């Protein structure tokens, strides 16, 4: 009996790792169907290429990114390099060469252009080379993932962090520099007063004093760029703001460029974010400087249109009358006609990926749209370009309207922390600053299903339980409706 039992166990052990042939045949189609399902659920596009980068196969999602159906890609009517942004071609070629040397492939990011609309998208690409036995390249397996939204968020976050750091640095350096100027100014005034106007060096001393005052004014204009925070609006006279920005631009741009202004008579009151406006104007001026490699002329012009104007290549809506038009005009190389419809799209740029973010004109578009206006452009190749910012003139009811809108929509915070004076005190402080505060004892409690009326929560403040609080950002999308 012992021998029989030993033989039976041996047979079981020998067949433990084997699968009946019939079962293998049944599982094979199941595995393929699961792979097909994974490909279908993959949010990006998958394709294969030959050694010459022509398309061998492509899935249907390529059409959304490229504007071309898989059949059009695979029949050779479109080359791969025609889809890659012209400023990124060389870098992508280097990455493809690197993929031949890297087992498992490489991952990189670059821009592609939609063949039909010209829209620019950022894609995250994983590329793996297929080699033959001798090491020769047979083709590539490639996966693309559209990361345009993610890249926008990352760029904005990076810009916000840099602007905050730059503001602190600028304020500190300006303070130190003004202290140096104060010493020079005081000494020059003292020597000038002691020597009298007839002294041999009185004219030189007066020039030193005037130069110091001019330097102090320049520093004040630089500091004014960082005064306040973006989003805070106030009543401004554009006939006063534009000359100040123009004077700063003169100090920033190369001397080969001439900056001029044309203003209107009287006041031009607007209700807007001054910091945002200055940033938009500076960006337009820097773009204009890039378009004028030789000596050029940059004009800032203010006009008051009496009637609604037809806008070319515009975004936003023409503001209510009375309104004001601020124009930035250069006599540079101009803009190609094929680029004009996409000029204000995020990430659209003709510069290399390392030199231009493609967000400058998009930010200008966001600025005017937030202020109830529009932005338009007129240009022709070798004939310069003119950008128009159309903004409503202030009727001095905007501040009251904005305050009423803020009162209607109070920000709501979810405050997580153990019961006690700390949470109660924090909640009371937030309420005194016009926040609506919802308190809960623990992060785990906050994760419980929400019943009753839906509450829009703008953010979460955690005073304790950091380990559990890490779950809140994911769950928050379920229990509340974010508004930023």
PDB file of N, CA and C in Angstrom, residues 122-164:
ATOM      1  N   UNK A 122       1.226  67.798 -26.744  1.00  0.00           N
ATOM      2  CA  UNK A 122       2.397  67.157 -26.158  1.00  0.00           C
ATOM      3  C   UNK A 122       2.103  65.677 -25.992  1.00  0.00           C
ATOM      4  N   UNK A 123       3.016  64.825 -26.424  1.00  0.00           N
ATOM      5  CA  UNK A 123       2.854  63.384 -26.261  1.00  0.00           C
ATOM      6  C   UNK A 123       4.031  62.832 -25.471  1.00  0.00           C
ATOM      7  N   UNK A 124       3.727  61.851 -24.650  1.00  0.00           N
ATOM      8  CA  UNK A 124       4.750  61.072 -23.963  1.00  0.00           C
ATOM      9  C   UNK A 124       4.924  59.793 -24.760  1.00  0.00           C
ATOM     10  N   UNK A 125       6.119  59.565 -25.290  1.00  0.00           N
ATOM     11  CA  UNK A 125       6.359  58.437 -26.184  1.00  0.00           C
ATOM     12  C   UNK A 125       7.273  57.412 -25.525  1.00  0.00           C
ATOM     13  N   UNK A 126       6.864  56.134 -25.627  1.00  0.00           N
ATOM     14  CA  UNK A 126       7.769  55.037 -25.290  1.00  0.00           C
ATOM     15  C   UNK A 126       8.074  54.301 -26.585  1.00  0.00           C
ATOM     16  N   UNK A 127       9.360  54.209 -26.904  1.00  0.00           N
ATOM     17  CA  UNK A 127       9.806  53.632 -28.172  1.00  0.00           C
ATOM     18  C   UNK A 127      10.793  52.503 -27.883  1.00  0.00           C
ATOM     19  N   UNK A 128      10.531  51.348 -28.483  1.00  0.00           N
ATOM     20  CA  UNK A 128      11.418  50.203 -28.328  1.00  0.00           C
ATOM     21  C   UNK A 128      11.783  49.671 -29.710  1.00  0.00           C
ATOM     22  N   UNK A 129      13.073  49.538 -29.954  1.00  0.00           N
ATOM     23  CA  UNK A 129      13.556  49.073 -31.256  1.00  0.00           C
ATOM     24  C   UNK A 129      13.439  47.549 -31.350  1.00  0.00           C
ATOM     25  N   UNK A 130      13.091  47.065 -32.546  1.00  0.00           N
ATOM     26  CA  UNK A 130      13.042  45.634 -32.826  1.00  0.00           C
ATOM     27  C   UNK A 130      14.270  45.287 -33.665  1.00  0.00           C
ATOM     28  N   UNK A 131      15.127  44.429 -33.126  1.00  0.00           N
ATOM     29  CA  UNK A 131      16.387  44.104 -33.784  1.00  0.00           C
ATOM     30  C   UNK A 131      16.382  42.660 -34.272  1.00  0.00           C
ATOM     31  N   UNK A 132      17.120  42.408 -35.365  1.00  0.00           N
ATOM     32  CA  UNK A 132      17.260  41.031 -35.836  1.00  0.00           C
ATOM     33  C   UNK A 132      18.430  40.349 -35.125  1.00  0.00           C
ATOM     34  N   UNK A 133      18.704  39.135 -35.496  1.00  0.00           N
ATOM     35  CA  UNK A 133      19.756  38.389 -34.821  1.00  0.00           C
ATOM     36  C   UNK A 133      21.124  39.022 -34.949  1.00  0.00           C
ATOM     37  N   UNK A 134      21.358  39.766 -36.032  1.00  0.00           N
ATOM     38  CA  UNK A 134      22.656  40.404 -36.240  1.00  0.00           C
ATOM     39  C   UNK A 134      22.732  41.794 -35.620  1.00  0.00           C
ATOM     40  N   UNK A 135      21.650  42.215 -34.959  1.00  0.00           N
ATOM     41  CA  UNK A 135      21.652  43.537 -34.351  1.00  0.00           C
ATOM     42  C   UNK A 135      21.155  44.637 -35.249  1.00  0.00           C
ATOM     43  N   UNK A 136      20.685  44.295 -36.443  1.00  0.00           N
ATOM     44  CA  UNK A 136      20.144  45.307 -37.344  1.00  0.00           C
ATOM     45  C   UNK A 136      18.729  45.692 -36.953  1.00  0.00           C
ATOM     46  N   UNK A 137      18.357  46.933 -37.198  1.00  0.00           N
ATOM     47  CA  UNK A 137      17.036  47.408 -36.819  1.00  0.00           C
ATOM     48  C   UNK A 137      16.004  46.956 -37.850  1.00  0.00           C
ATOM     49  N   UNK A 138      14.919  46.336 -37.352  1.00  0.00           N
ATOM     50  CA  UNK A 138      13.817  45.906 -38.203  1.00  0.00           C
ATOM     51  C   UNK A 138      12.638  46.869 -38.132  1.00  0.00           C
ATOM     52  N   UNK A 139      12.515  47.584 -37.030  1.00  0.00           N
ATOM     53  CA  UNK A 139      11.409  48.498 -36.863  1.00  0.00           C
ATOM     54  C   UNK A 139      11.317  48.951 -35.418  1.00  0.00           C
ATOM     55  N   UNK A 140      10.144  49.539 -35.072  1.00  0.00           N
ATOM     56  CA  UNK A 140       9.936  50.072 -33.728  1.00  0.00           C
ATOM     57  C   UNK A 140       8.501  49.783 -33.284  1.00  0.00           C
ATOM     58  N   UNK A 141       8.344  49.479 -32.007  1.00  0.00           N
ATOM     59  CA  UNK A 141       7.036  49.460 -31.364  1.00  0.00           C
ATOM     60  C   UNK A 141       6.926  50.723 -30.530  1.00  0.00           C
ATOM     61  N   UNK A 142       5.831  51.467 -30.725  1.00  0.00           N
ATOM     62  CA  UNK A 142       5.724  52.794 -30.128  1.00  0.00           C
ATOM     63  C   UNK A 142       4.360  52.954 -29.460  1.00  0.00           C
ATOM     64  N   UNK A 143       4.362  53.598 -28.300  1.00  0.00           N
ATOM     65  CA  UNK A 143       3.122  53.952 -27.608  1.00  0.00           C
ATOM     66  C   UNK A 143       3.151  55.448 -27.316  1.00  0.00           C
ATOM     67  N   UNK A 144       2.053  56.132 -27.622  1.00  0.00           N
ATOM     68  CA  UNK A 144       1.917  57.562 -27.349  1.00  0.00           C
ATOM     69  C   UNK A 144       0.830  57.782 -26.298  1.00  0.00           C
ATOM     70  N   UNK A 145       1.062  58.782 -25.443  1.00  0.00           N
ATOM     71  CA  UNK A 145       0.062  59.204 -24.469  1.00  0.00           C
ATOM     72  C   UNK A 145      -0.017  60.717 -24.508  1.00  0.00           C
ATOM     73  N   UNK A 146      -1.220  61.250 -24.693  1.00  0.00           N
ATOM     74  CA  UNK A 146      -1.415  62.698 -24.750  1.00  0.00           C
ATOM     75  C   UNK A 146      -1.279  63.280 -23.339  1.00  0.00           C
ATOM     76  N   UNK A 147      -0.258  64.105 -23.133  1.00  0.00           N
ATOM     77  CA  UNK A 147      -0.005  64.705 -21.816  1.00  0.00           C
ATOM     78  C   UNK A 147      -0.081  66.227 -21.894  1.00  0.00           C
ATOM     79  N   UNK A 148      -0.889  66.738 -22.809  1.00  0.00           N
ATOM     80  CA  UNK A 148      -0.979  68.187 -22.985  1.00  0.00           C
ATOM     81  C   UNK A 148      -1.515  68.865 -21.733  1.00  0.00           C
ATOM     82  N   UNK A 149      -2.614  68.370 -21.187  1.00  0.00           N
ATOM     83  CA  UNK A 149      -3.192  68.989 -19.991  1.00  0.00           C
ATOM     84  C   UNK A 149      -2.220  68.923 -18.813  1.00  0.00           C
ATOM     85  N   UNK A 150      -1.590  67.791 -18.648  1.00  0.00           N
ATOM     86  CA  UNK A 150      -0.623  67.636 -17.568  1.00  0.00           C
ATOM     87  C   UNK A 150       0.537  68.610 -17.741  1.00  0.00           C
ATOM     88  N   UNK A 151       1.002  68.768 -18.984  1.00  0.00           N
ATOM     89  CA  UNK A 151       2.115  69.669 -19.230  1.00  0.00           C
ATOM     90  C   UNK A 151       1.712  71.113 -18.960  1.00  0.00           C
ATOM     91  N   UNK A 152       0.483  71.495 -19.325  1.00  0.00           N
ATOM     92  CA  UNK A 152      -0.005  72.841 -19.021  1.00  0.00           C
ATOM     93  C   UNK A 152       0.018  73.075 -17.527  1.00  0.00           C
ATOM     94  N   UNK A 153      -0.513  72.104 -16.766  1.00  0.00           N
ATOM     95  CA  UNK A 153      -0.544  72.255 -15.313  1.00  0.00           C
ATOM     96  C   UNK A 153       0.857  72.354 -14.732  1.00  0.00           C
ATOM     97  N   UNK A 154       1.771  71.516 -15.213  1.00  0.00           N
ATOM     98  CA  UNK A 154       3.147  71.554 -14.707  1.00  0.00           C
ATOM     99  C   UNK A 154       3.824  72.874 -15.044  1.00  0.00           C
ATOM    100  N   UNK A 155       3.619  73.359 -16.266  1.00  0.00           N
ATOM    101  CA  UNK A 155       4.244  74.619 -16.655  1.00  0.00           C
ATOM    102  C   UNK A 155       3.690  75.775 -15.818  1.00  0.00           C
ATOM    103  N   UNK A 156       2.377  75.784 -15.604  1.00  0.00           N
ATOM    104  CA  UNK A 156       1.794  76.866 -14.814  1.00  0.00           C
ATOM    105  C   UNK A 156       2.282  76.814 -13.370  1.00  0.00           C
ATOM    106  N   UNK A 157       2.362  75.600 -12.812  1.00  0.00           N
ATOM    107  CA  UNK A 157       2.860  75.460 -11.451  1.00  0.00           C
ATOM    108  C   UNK A 157       4.311  75.917 -11.368  1.00  0.00           C
ATOM    109  N   UNK A 158       5.113  75.522 -12.354  1.00  0.00           N
ATOM    110  CA  UNK A 158       6.516  75.933 -12.365  1.00  0.00           C
ATOM    111  C   UNK A 158       6.644  77.441 -12.514  1.00  0.00           C
ATOM    112  N   UNK A 159       5.820  78.033 -13.393  1.00  0.00           N
ATOM    113  CA  UNK A 159       5.866  79.479 -13.575  1.00  0.00           C
ATOM    114  C   UNK A 159       5.441  80.206 -12.313  1.00  0.00           C
ATOM    115  N   UNK A 160       4.396  79.688 -11.649  1.00  0.00           N
ATOM    116  CA  UNK A 160       3.926  80.335 -10.419  1.00  0.00           C
ATOM    117  C   UNK A 160       4.999  80.290  -9.338  1.00  0.00           C
ATOM    118  N   UNK A 161       5.660  79.135  -9.204  1.00  0.00           N
ATOM    119  CA  UNK A 161       6.721  79.014  -8.202  1.00  0.00           C
ATOM    120  C   UNK A 161       7.883  79.945  -8.531  1.00  0.00           C
ATOM    121  N   UNK A 162       8.251  80.012  -9.806  1.00  0.00           N
ATOM    122  CA  UNK A 162       9.352  80.882 -10.196  1.00  0.00           C
ATOM    123  C   UNK A 162       8.990  82.346 -10.001  1.00  0.00           C
ATOM    124  N   UNK A 163       7.761  82.739 -10.327  1.00  0.00           N
ATOM    125  CA  UNK A 163       7.351  84.130 -10.152  1.00  0.00           C
ATOM    126  C   UNK A 163       7.381  84.524  -8.677  1.00  0.00           C
ATOM    127  N   UNK A 164       6.944  83.596  -7.820  1.00  0.00           N
ATOM    128  CA  UNK A 164       6.972  83.891  -6.387  1.00  0.00           C
ATOM    129  C   UNK A 164       8.412  84.071  -5.903  1.00  0.00           C
TER     130      UNK A 164
END
